[in-house]
Amino acid sequence: MSEIRLSTTSYVVLGMIALRGPSTPYDLKRAVGHSVGYFWHFPHAQLYSEPERLAELGLLELSAEQGGRRRKTYTLTPSGQAALRDWLASPTNEHFQMRDIAELKLFFNEVGDPADVTNLAHEQIKQHQQRITVYEDMVDRFGDSRSARPRMITLELGLEMEHAALRFWSALADGQLDRLRAARRPSS
């Protein structure tokens, strides 16, 4: 197993099949779009190529239809289950990655018009409010489901991050960044 190189996308595929059961690449694309796609972005074309690679490595078993649409369905093998469990048990020393175009624009703001920052802040407020609504709807729909409960932890983290971003952009739009900084300082 140590010679096999697996990417995060490999583990997304293994994890999705572990949670869903036998899946086609299209099933994986839809499942990712309704779950980890909210916080882990990658080209969905990888969901068509990666299962095939994992099958070649013996981590997935391929079952292909002989006629009709010739759909390919992948199932987790015991080796795939072991690889996924090893990955889940290993520590993660990397800090989370954020690829936020709005933050990038904010970094270069001195080159543009000062009004652009205000406009950017107002647009970000709307976007974060919309995402909070989506996440809260998910909590309402799936919060009491026993099978979804372990994954609700991820949703709670997503909500916290969205609320933090909303606080920042709201303070920026209102000219209140000093208030936000003061709120973060520990009281003496």
Coordinates of N, CA and C in Angstrom, one line a residue:
M1 N 0.8 -1.2 0.0 CA 0.0 0.0 0.0 C 0.9 1.3 0.0
S2 N 2.1 1.2 0.6 CA 2.9 2.4 0.7 C 3.3 2.9 -0.6
E3 N 3.4 2.1 -1.7 CA 3.8 2.6 -3.0 C 2.7 3.2 -3.8
I4 N 1.5 3.0 -3.4 CA 0.3 3.6 -4.1 C 0.2 5.1 -3.7
R5 N 0.1 6.0 -4.6 CA -0.1 7.4 -4.3 C -1.5 7.8 -4.5
L6 N -2.1 8.2 -3.5 CA -3.5 8.6 -3.5 C -3.6 10.1 -3.2
S7 N -4.5 10.8 -4.0 CA -4.7 12.2 -3.8 C -5.9 12.4 -2.9
T8 N -6.2 13.6 -2.6 CA -7.4 13.9 -1.8 C -8.6 13.5 -2.7
T9 N -8.6 13.7 -4.0 CA -9.7 13.3 -4.8 C -9.9 11.8 -4.7
S10 N -8.8 11.0 -4.6 CA -8.9 9.6 -4.5 C -9.7 9.2 -3.2
Y11 N -9.4 9.9 -2.1 CA -10.1 9.7 -0.9 C -11.6 10.2 -0.9
V12 N -11.8 11.2 -1.7 CA -13.2 11.7 -1.9 C -14.0 10.5 -2.6
V13 N -13.4 10.0 -3.6 CA -14.1 8.9 -4.3 C -14.3 7.7 -3.4
L14 N -13.2 7.2 -2.7 CA -13.4 6.1 -1.8 C -14.4 6.4 -0.7
G15 N -14.3 7.6 -0.2 CA -15.3 7.9 0.9 C -16.7 8.0 0.4
M16 N -16.9 8.5 -0.7 CA -18.3 8.6 -1.3 C -18.9 7.2 -1.5
I17 N -18.1 6.4 -2.1 CA -18.5 5.0 -2.4 C -18.7 4.2 -1.0
A18 N -17.9 4.5 0.0 CA -18.1 3.9 1.3 C -19.4 4.3 1.9
L19 N -19.8 5.6 1.7 CA -21.0 6.1 2.3 C -22.3 5.7 1.5
R20 N -22.1 5.8 0.1 CA -23.3 5.6 -0.8 C -23.5 4.1 -1.2
G21 N -22.4 3.4 -1.2 CA -22.4 2.0 -1.8 C -22.1 2.1 -3.3
P22 N -22.3 1.0 -4.0 CA -21.9 1.0 -5.4 C -22.4 2.3 -6.2
S23 N -21.5 2.9 -6.9 CA -21.8 4.2 -7.6 C -21.2 4.3 -9.0
T24 N -21.9 4.9 -9.8 CA -21.3 5.3 -11.1 C -20.6 6.6 -11.0
P25 N -19.7 7.0 -11.9 CA -19.1 8.4 -11.8 C -20.2 9.5 -11.8
Y26 N -21.3 9.3 -12.5 CA -22.4 10.3 -12.5 C -23.0 10.4 -11.0
D27 N -23.2 9.2 -10.4 CA -23.7 9.2 -9.0 C -22.7 10.0 -8.1
L28 N -21.4 9.7 -8.3 CA -20.4 10.4 -7.5 C -20.5 11.9 -7.7
K29 N -20.6 12.4 -9.0 CA -20.7 13.8 -9.3 C -21.9 14.4 -8.6
R30 N -23.0 13.8 -8.6 CA -24.2 14.3 -8.0 C -24.0 14.3 -6.4
A31 N -23.5 13.3 -5.9 CA -23.3 13.2 -4.4 C -22.3 14.2 -3.9
V32 N -21.2 14.4 -4.7 CA -20.3 15.5 -4.3 C -20.9 16.9 -4.4
G33 N -21.7 17.1 -5.4 CA -22.4 18.4 -5.6 C -23.3 18.7 -4.5
H34 N -23.8 17.7 -3.8 CA -24.8 17.9 -2.7 C -24.1 17.8 -1.3
S35 N -22.8 17.6 -1.3 CA -22.1 17.4 0.0 C -20.8 18.1 0.1
V36 N -19.7 17.3 -0.1 CA -18.4 17.9 0.0 C -18.1 19.0 -1.0
G37 N -18.8 19.1 -2.1 CA -18.6 20.1 -3.1 C -18.8 21.5 -2.5
Y38 N -19.5 21.6 -1.4 CA -19.7 22.9 -0.8 C -18.4 23.5 -0.2
F39 N -17.5 22.6 0.2 CA -16.2 23.0 0.8 C -15.0 22.5 0.2
W40 N -15.1 21.5 -0.8 CA -13.9 21.0 -1.4 C -14.1 21.0 -2.9
H41 N -13.5 21.9 -3.6 CA -13.7 22.1 -5.0 C -12.6 21.5 -5.8
F42 N -13.0 20.8 -6.9 CA -12.0 20.2 -7.8 C -12.8 19.9 -9.1
P43 N -12.1 19.7 -10.2 CA -12.7 19.5 -11.4 C -13.5 18.2 -11.4
H44 N -14.8 18.2 -11.7 CA -15.6 17.0 -11.6 C -15.3 16.0 -12.6
A45 N -14.5 16.3 -13.6 CA -14.0 15.4 -14.6 C -13.2 14.3 -13.9
Q46 N -12.6 14.7 -12.8 CA -11.8 13.7 -12.0 C -12.6 12.6 -11.5
L47 N -13.9 12.8 -11.3 CA -14.8 11.8 -10.8 C -15.1 10.7 -11.8
Y48 N -14.7 11.0 -13.0 CA -14.9 10.0 -14.1 C -13.6 9.3 -14.3
S49 N -12.4 9.9 -14.1 CA -11.2 9.2 -14.4 C -10.6 8.5 -13.1
E50 N -10.8 9.1 -11.9 CA -10.2 8.6 -10.7 C -10.8 7.2 -10.3
P51 N -12.1 7.0 -10.4 CA -12.5 5.6 -10.1 C -11.9 4.5 -10.9
E52 N -11.6 4.8 -12.2 CA -11.0 3.8 -13.1 C -9.6 3.5 -12.6
R53 N -8.8 4.6 -12.2 CA -7.5 4.4 -11.7 C -7.5 3.6 -10.4
L54 N -8.5 3.9 -9.5 CA -8.6 3.2 -8.2 C -8.9 1.8 -8.4
A55 N -9.7 1.5 -9.5 CA -10.0 0.1 -9.8 C -8.8 -0.7 -10.3
E56 N -7.9 0.0 -11.1 CA -6.7 -0.6 -11.5 C -5.8 -0.9 -10.4
L57 N -5.8 -0.1 -9.3 CA -5.0 -0.3 -8.1 C -5.6 -1.3 -7.2
G58 N -6.8 -1.8 -7.5 CA -7.4 -2.8 -6.6 C -8.2 -2.2 -5.5
L59 N -8.4 -0.9 -5.4 CA -9.1 -0.3 -4.3 C -10.6 -0.2 -4.6
L60 N -11.0 -0.3 -5.8 CA -12.4 -0.4 -6.2 C -12.6 -1.6 -7.2
E61 N -13.8 -2.1 -7.2 CA -14.1 -3.2 -8.1 C -15.1 -2.6 -9.2
L62 N -14.8 -2.8 -10.4 CA -15.6 -2.3 -11.5 C -16.6 -3.4 -12.0
S63 N -17.8 -2.9 -12.2 CA -18.8 -3.7 -12.9 C -19.4 -2.9 -14.0
A64 N -19.2 -3.4 -15.2 CA -19.7 -2.6 -16.4 C -20.8 -3.3 -17.1
E65 N -21.8 -2.6 -17.5 CA -22.9 -3.1 -18.3 C -22.4 -3.5 -19.6
Q66 N -22.9 -4.6 -20.1 CA -22.4 -5.1 -21.5 C -23.2 -4.4 -22.6
G67 N -24.4 -4.0 -22.4 CA -25.2 -3.4 -23.4 C -25.8 -2.1 -22.9
G68 N -26.7 -1.5 -23.7 CA -27.3 -0.3 -23.3 C -26.3 0.9 -23.1
R69 N -26.4 1.5 -22.0 CA -25.5 2.7 -21.8 C -24.1 2.3 -21.4
R70 N -23.8 1.0 -21.2 CA -22.5 0.6 -20.7 C -22.0 1.3 -19.5
R71 N -22.9 1.5 -18.6 CA -22.7 2.2 -17.3 C -21.6 1.4 -16.5
K72 N -20.7 2.1 -15.9 CA -19.7 1.6 -15.0 C -20.0 1.9 -13.6
T73 N -20.1 0.8 -12.8 CA -20.4 1.0 -11.4 C -19.2 0.5 -10.6
Y74 N -18.9 1.3 -9.6 CA -17.7 0.9 -8.8 C -18.1 0.6 -7.3
T75 N -17.5 -0.4 -6.8 CA -17.7 -0.8 -5.4 C -16.4 -0.8 -4.6
L76 N -16.4 -0.5 -3.4 CA -15.2 -0.5 -2.6 C -14.8 -1.9 -2.3
T77 N -13.5 -2.1 -2.4 CA -12.9 -3.4 -2.1 C -12.4 -3.4 -0.6
P78 N -12.1 -4.5 0.0 CA -11.5 -4.5 1.3 C -10.2 -3.6 1.3
S79 N -9.4 -3.7 0.3 CA -8.2 -2.8 0.2 C -8.5 -1.3 0.2
G80 N -9.6 -1.0 -0.6 CA -10.0 0.4 -0.6 C -10.5 0.8 0.7
Q81 N -11.3 0.0 1.4 CA -11.8 0.3 2.8 C -10.6 0.5 3.7
A82 N -9.6 -0.3 3.6 CA -8.4 -0.2 4.5 C -7.6 1.1 4.2
A83 N -7.5 1.5 2.9 CA -6.8 2.7 2.5 C -7.6 3.9 3.0
L84 N -8.9 3.9 2.9 CA -9.7 5.0 3.4 C -9.6 5.1 4.9
R85 N -9.7 4.0 5.6 CA -9.6 4.0 7.1 C -8.2 4.5 7.6
D86 N -7.1 4.1 6.9 CA -5.8 4.5 7.2 C -5.7 6.1 7.0
W87 N -6.2 6.6 5.9 CA -6.2 8.0 5.7 C -7.0 8.8 6.8
L88 N -8.2 8.2 7.1 CA -9.0 8.9 8.2 C -8.3 8.9 9.5
A89 N -7.5 7.9 9.8 CA -6.8 7.8 11.1 C -5.5 8.6 11.1
S90 N -5.0 9.0 10.0 CA -3.7 9.7 10.0 C -3.9 11.2 10.3
P91 N -3.0 11.8 11.1 CA -3.2 13.2 11.4 C -3.1 14.1 10.2
T92 N -3.7 15.2 10.2 CA -3.7 16.2 9.2 C -2.9 17.4 9.7
N93 N -1.8 17.7 9.2 CA -0.9 18.8 9.6 C -1.0 20.0 8.8
E94 N -1.8 19.9 7.7 CA -2.0 21.1 6.8 C -3.1 22.0 7.3
H95 N -2.8 23.3 7.2 CA -3.8 24.3 7.5 C -4.9 24.3 6.4
F96 N -6.1 24.6 6.7 CA -7.1 24.6 5.6 C -6.7 25.6 4.5
Q97 N -7.2 25.2 3.3 CA -6.9 26.1 2.2 C -8.1 26.9 1.8
M98 N -7.9 28.1 1.6 CA -9.0 29.0 1.2 C -8.7 29.6 -0.2
R99 N -9.5 29.4 -1.1 CA -9.4 30.0 -2.5 C -10.6 30.9 -2.7
D100 N -10.4 32.1 -2.2 CA -11.5 33.1 -2.2 C -11.2 34.3 -3.1
I101 N -11.9 34.4 -4.2 CA -11.6 35.4 -5.2 C -11.9 36.8 -4.5
A102 N -12.9 36.9 -3.7 CA -13.2 38.2 -3.0 C -12.0 38.6 -2.2
E103 N -11.4 37.7 -1.5 CA -10.2 38.0 -0.6 C -9.1 38.5 -1.5
L104 N -8.9 37.8 -2.6 CA -7.8 38.2 -3.5 C -8.1 39.6 -4.1
K105 N -9.3 39.9 -4.4 CA -9.6 41.3 -4.9 C -9.4 42.3 -3.8
L106 N -9.8 41.9 -2.5 CA -9.6 42.8 -1.4 C -8.1 43.1 -1.2
F107 N -7.2 42.1 -1.4 CA -5.8 42.3 -1.3 C -5.3 43.3 -2.2
F108 N -5.8 43.3 -3.5 CA -5.3 44.3 -4.5 C -6.2 45.5 -4.5
N109 N -7.0 45.8 -3.5 CA -7.9 46.9 -3.6 C -7.3 48.3 -3.8
E110 N -6.1 48.5 -3.4 CA -5.5 49.9 -3.5 C -5.3 50.2 -5.0
V111 N -5.3 49.3 -5.9 CA -5.1 49.5 -7.3 C -6.4 50.0 -7.9
G112 N -7.5 49.6 -7.4 CA -8.8 50.0 -7.9 C -9.5 51.2 -7.3
D113 N -10.7 51.4 -7.6 CA -11.5 52.5 -7.0 C -12.0 52.1 -5.6
P114 N -11.9 53.0 -4.6 CA -12.3 52.7 -3.3 C -13.8 52.2 -3.2
A115 N -14.6 52.6 -4.1 CA -16.0 52.2 -4.1 C -16.1 50.7 -4.4
D116 N -15.1 50.2 -5.1 CA -15.1 48.7 -5.5 C -15.1 47.9 -4.2
V117 N -14.4 48.3 -3.2 CA -14.4 47.6 -1.9 C -15.8 47.5 -1.3
T118 N -16.4 48.6 -1.2 CA -17.8 48.7 -0.7 C -18.7 47.8 -1.5
N119 N -18.7 47.9 -2.8 CA -19.5 47.0 -3.7 C -19.2 45.6 -3.4
L120 N -17.9 45.2 -3.3 CA -17.5 43.9 -3.1 C -18.1 43.4 -1.8
A121 N -17.9 44.2 -0.7 CA -18.5 43.8 0.6 C -20.0 43.6 0.6
H122 N -20.7 44.4 -0.1 CA -22.2 44.2 -0.2 C -22.5 42.9 -0.9
E123 N -21.8 42.6 -2.0 CA -22.0 41.4 -2.8 C -21.7 40.2 -1.9
Q124 N -20.6 40.3 -1.2 CA -20.2 39.1 -0.3 C -21.2 38.9 0.8
I125 N -21.7 40.0 1.4 CA -22.7 39.9 2.4 C -23.9 39.1 1.9
K126 N -24.4 39.4 0.7 CA -25.5 38.6 0.0 C -25.1 37.2 -0.1
Q127 N -23.9 36.9 -0.7 CA -23.5 35.5 -0.9 C -23.4 34.7 0.3
H128 N -22.8 35.3 1.4 CA -22.7 34.6 2.6 C -24.1 34.3 3.3
Q129 N -25.0 35.3 3.2 CA -26.3 35.2 3.7 C -27.0 34.0 3.0
Q130 N -26.9 34.0 1.7 CA -27.5 32.9 0.9 C -26.9 31.5 1.3
R131 N -25.6 31.4 1.5 CA -25.0 30.2 1.8 C -25.5 29.7 3.2
I132 N -25.6 30.7 4.1 CA -26.1 30.4 5.5 C -27.5 29.8 5.4
T133 N -28.3 30.4 4.5 CA -29.7 29.9 4.4 C -29.7 28.5 3.8
V134 N -28.8 28.2 2.8 CA -28.7 26.9 2.3 C -28.3 25.9 3.4
Y135 N -27.3 26.2 4.2 CA -26.8 25.3 5.2 C -27.8 25.2 6.3
E136 N -28.5 26.2 6.7 CA -29.6 26.1 7.7 C -30.7 25.2 7.2
D137 N -31.1 25.3 5.9 CA -32.1 24.4 5.4 C -31.6 23.0 5.4
M138 N -30.3 22.7 5.2 CA -29.8 21.4 5.3 C -29.9 20.9 6.8
V139 N -29.6 21.7 7.7 CA -29.7 21.4 9.1 C -31.2 21.0 9.4
D140 N -32.1 21.8 8.9 CA -33.6 21.5 9.2 C -34.0 20.2 8.5
R141 N -33.5 19.9 7.3 CA -33.8 18.7 6.6 C -33.2 17.5 7.2
F142 N -31.9 17.6 7.5 CA -31.2 16.4 7.9 C -30.7 16.3 9.4
G143 N -31.0 17.3 10.1 CA -30.5 17.4 11.5 C -30.9 16.3 12.4
D144 N -32.1 15.8 12.2 CA -32.6 14.7 13.1 C -32.3 13.3 12.6
S145 N -31.8 13.2 11.4 CA -31.6 11.9 10.8 C -30.3 11.3 11.4
R146 N -30.5 10.1 12.0 CA -29.4 9.4 12.6 C -28.2 9.2 11.6
S147 N -28.6 8.8 10.4 CA -27.6 8.5 9.4 C -26.8 9.7 9.0
A148 N -27.4 10.9 9.0 CA -26.7 12.1 8.6 C -26.0 12.8 9.7
R149 N -26.3 12.4 11.0 CA -25.7 13.1 12.1 C -24.2 13.2 12.1
P150 N -23.4 12.1 11.8 CA -22.0 12.3 11.8 C -21.5 13.4 10.8
R151 N -22.2 13.5 9.7 CA -21.8 14.5 8.7 C -22.3 15.9 9.1
M152 N -23.2 16.0 10.0 CA -23.7 17.3 10.4 C -22.6 18.2 11.1
I153 N -21.5 17.5 11.6 CA -20.4 18.2 12.2 C -19.8 19.1 11.2
T154 N -19.6 18.6 10.0 CA -19.0 19.4 8.9 C -19.9 20.6 8.6
L155 N -21.2 20.4 8.6 CA -22.1 21.5 8.3 C -22.0 22.5 9.4
E156 N -21.9 22.1 10.6 CA -21.7 23.1 11.7 C -20.5 24.0 11.5
L157 N -19.4 23.3 11.1 CA -18.1 24.1 10.8 C -18.4 25.0 9.6
G158 N -19.1 24.6 8.6 CA -19.4 25.5 7.5 C -20.2 26.7 7.9
L159 N -21.2 26.4 8.7 CA -22.0 27.6 9.3 C -21.1 28.5 10.0
E160 N -20.3 28.0 10.9 CA -19.4 28.9 11.7 C -18.5 29.8 10.7
M161 N -18.0 29.2 9.7 CA -17.1 29.9 8.8 C -17.9 30.9 8.0
E162 N -19.1 30.6 7.6 CA -20.0 31.5 6.8 C -20.4 32.7 7.7
H163 N -20.7 32.4 9.0 CA -21.0 33.5 9.9 C -19.8 34.4 10.2
A164 N -18.6 33.8 10.3 CA -17.4 34.6 10.5 C -17.2 35.5 9.3
A165 N -17.3 35.0 8.1 CA -17.1 35.8 6.9 C -18.2 36.9 6.8
L166 N -19.4 36.6 7.1 CA -20.5 37.6 7.1 C -20.2 38.7 8.1
R167 N -19.7 38.3 9.3 CA -19.3 39.4 10.3 C -18.2 40.3 9.7
F168 N -17.2 39.7 9.1 CA -16.1 40.5 8.5 C -16.6 41.4 7.4
W169 N -17.3 40.9 6.4 CA -17.8 41.7 5.3 C -18.8 42.8 5.8
S170 N -19.6 42.4 6.7 CA -20.6 43.4 7.3 C -19.8 44.6 8.0
A171 N -18.8 44.2 8.8 CA -18.0 45.2 9.4 C -17.3 46.1 8.4
L172 N -16.7 45.5 7.4 CA -16.1 46.2 6.3 C -17.0 47.2 5.6
A173 N -18.2 46.7 5.3 CA -19.2 47.6 4.6 C -19.6 48.7 5.5
D174 N -19.7 48.5 6.8 CA -20.2 49.5 7.7 C -19.0 50.4 8.3
G175 N -17.8 50.1 7.8 CA -16.6 50.9 8.3 C -16.3 50.6 9.7
Q176 N -16.6 49.4 10.2 CA -16.5 49.0 11.6 C -15.4 47.9 11.8
L177 N -14.4 47.9 11.0 CA -13.3 46.9 11.2 C -12.6 47.0 12.6
D178 N -12.5 48.2 13.1 CA -11.9 48.4 14.4 C -12.7 47.7 15.5
R179 N -14.1 47.8 15.4 CA -14.9 47.1 16.3 C -14.7 45.6 16.3
L180 N -14.6 45.1 15.0 CA -14.4 43.7 14.9 C -13.0 43.3 15.5
R181 N -12.0 44.1 15.3 CA -10.7 43.8 15.8 C -10.8 43.8 17.4
A182 N -11.4 44.8 17.9 CA -11.5 44.9 19.4 C -12.3 43.7 20.0
A183 N -13.3 43.2 19.2 CA -14.1 42.0 19.7 C -13.2 40.8 19.8
R184 N -12.2 40.7 19.0 CA -11.3 39.5 19.0 C -10.3 39.6 20.1
R185 N -10.0 40.7 20.6 CA -8.9 40.9 21.7 C -9.5 40.3 23.0
P186 N -8.6 39.5 23.6 CA -9.1 39.0 24.9 C -9.2 40.2 25.9
S187 N -10.2 40.1 26.8 CA -10.4 41.1 27.8 C -9.4 40.9 28.9
S188 N -8.9 42.0 29.5 CA -7.8 41.9 30.5 C -8.5 41.8 31.9

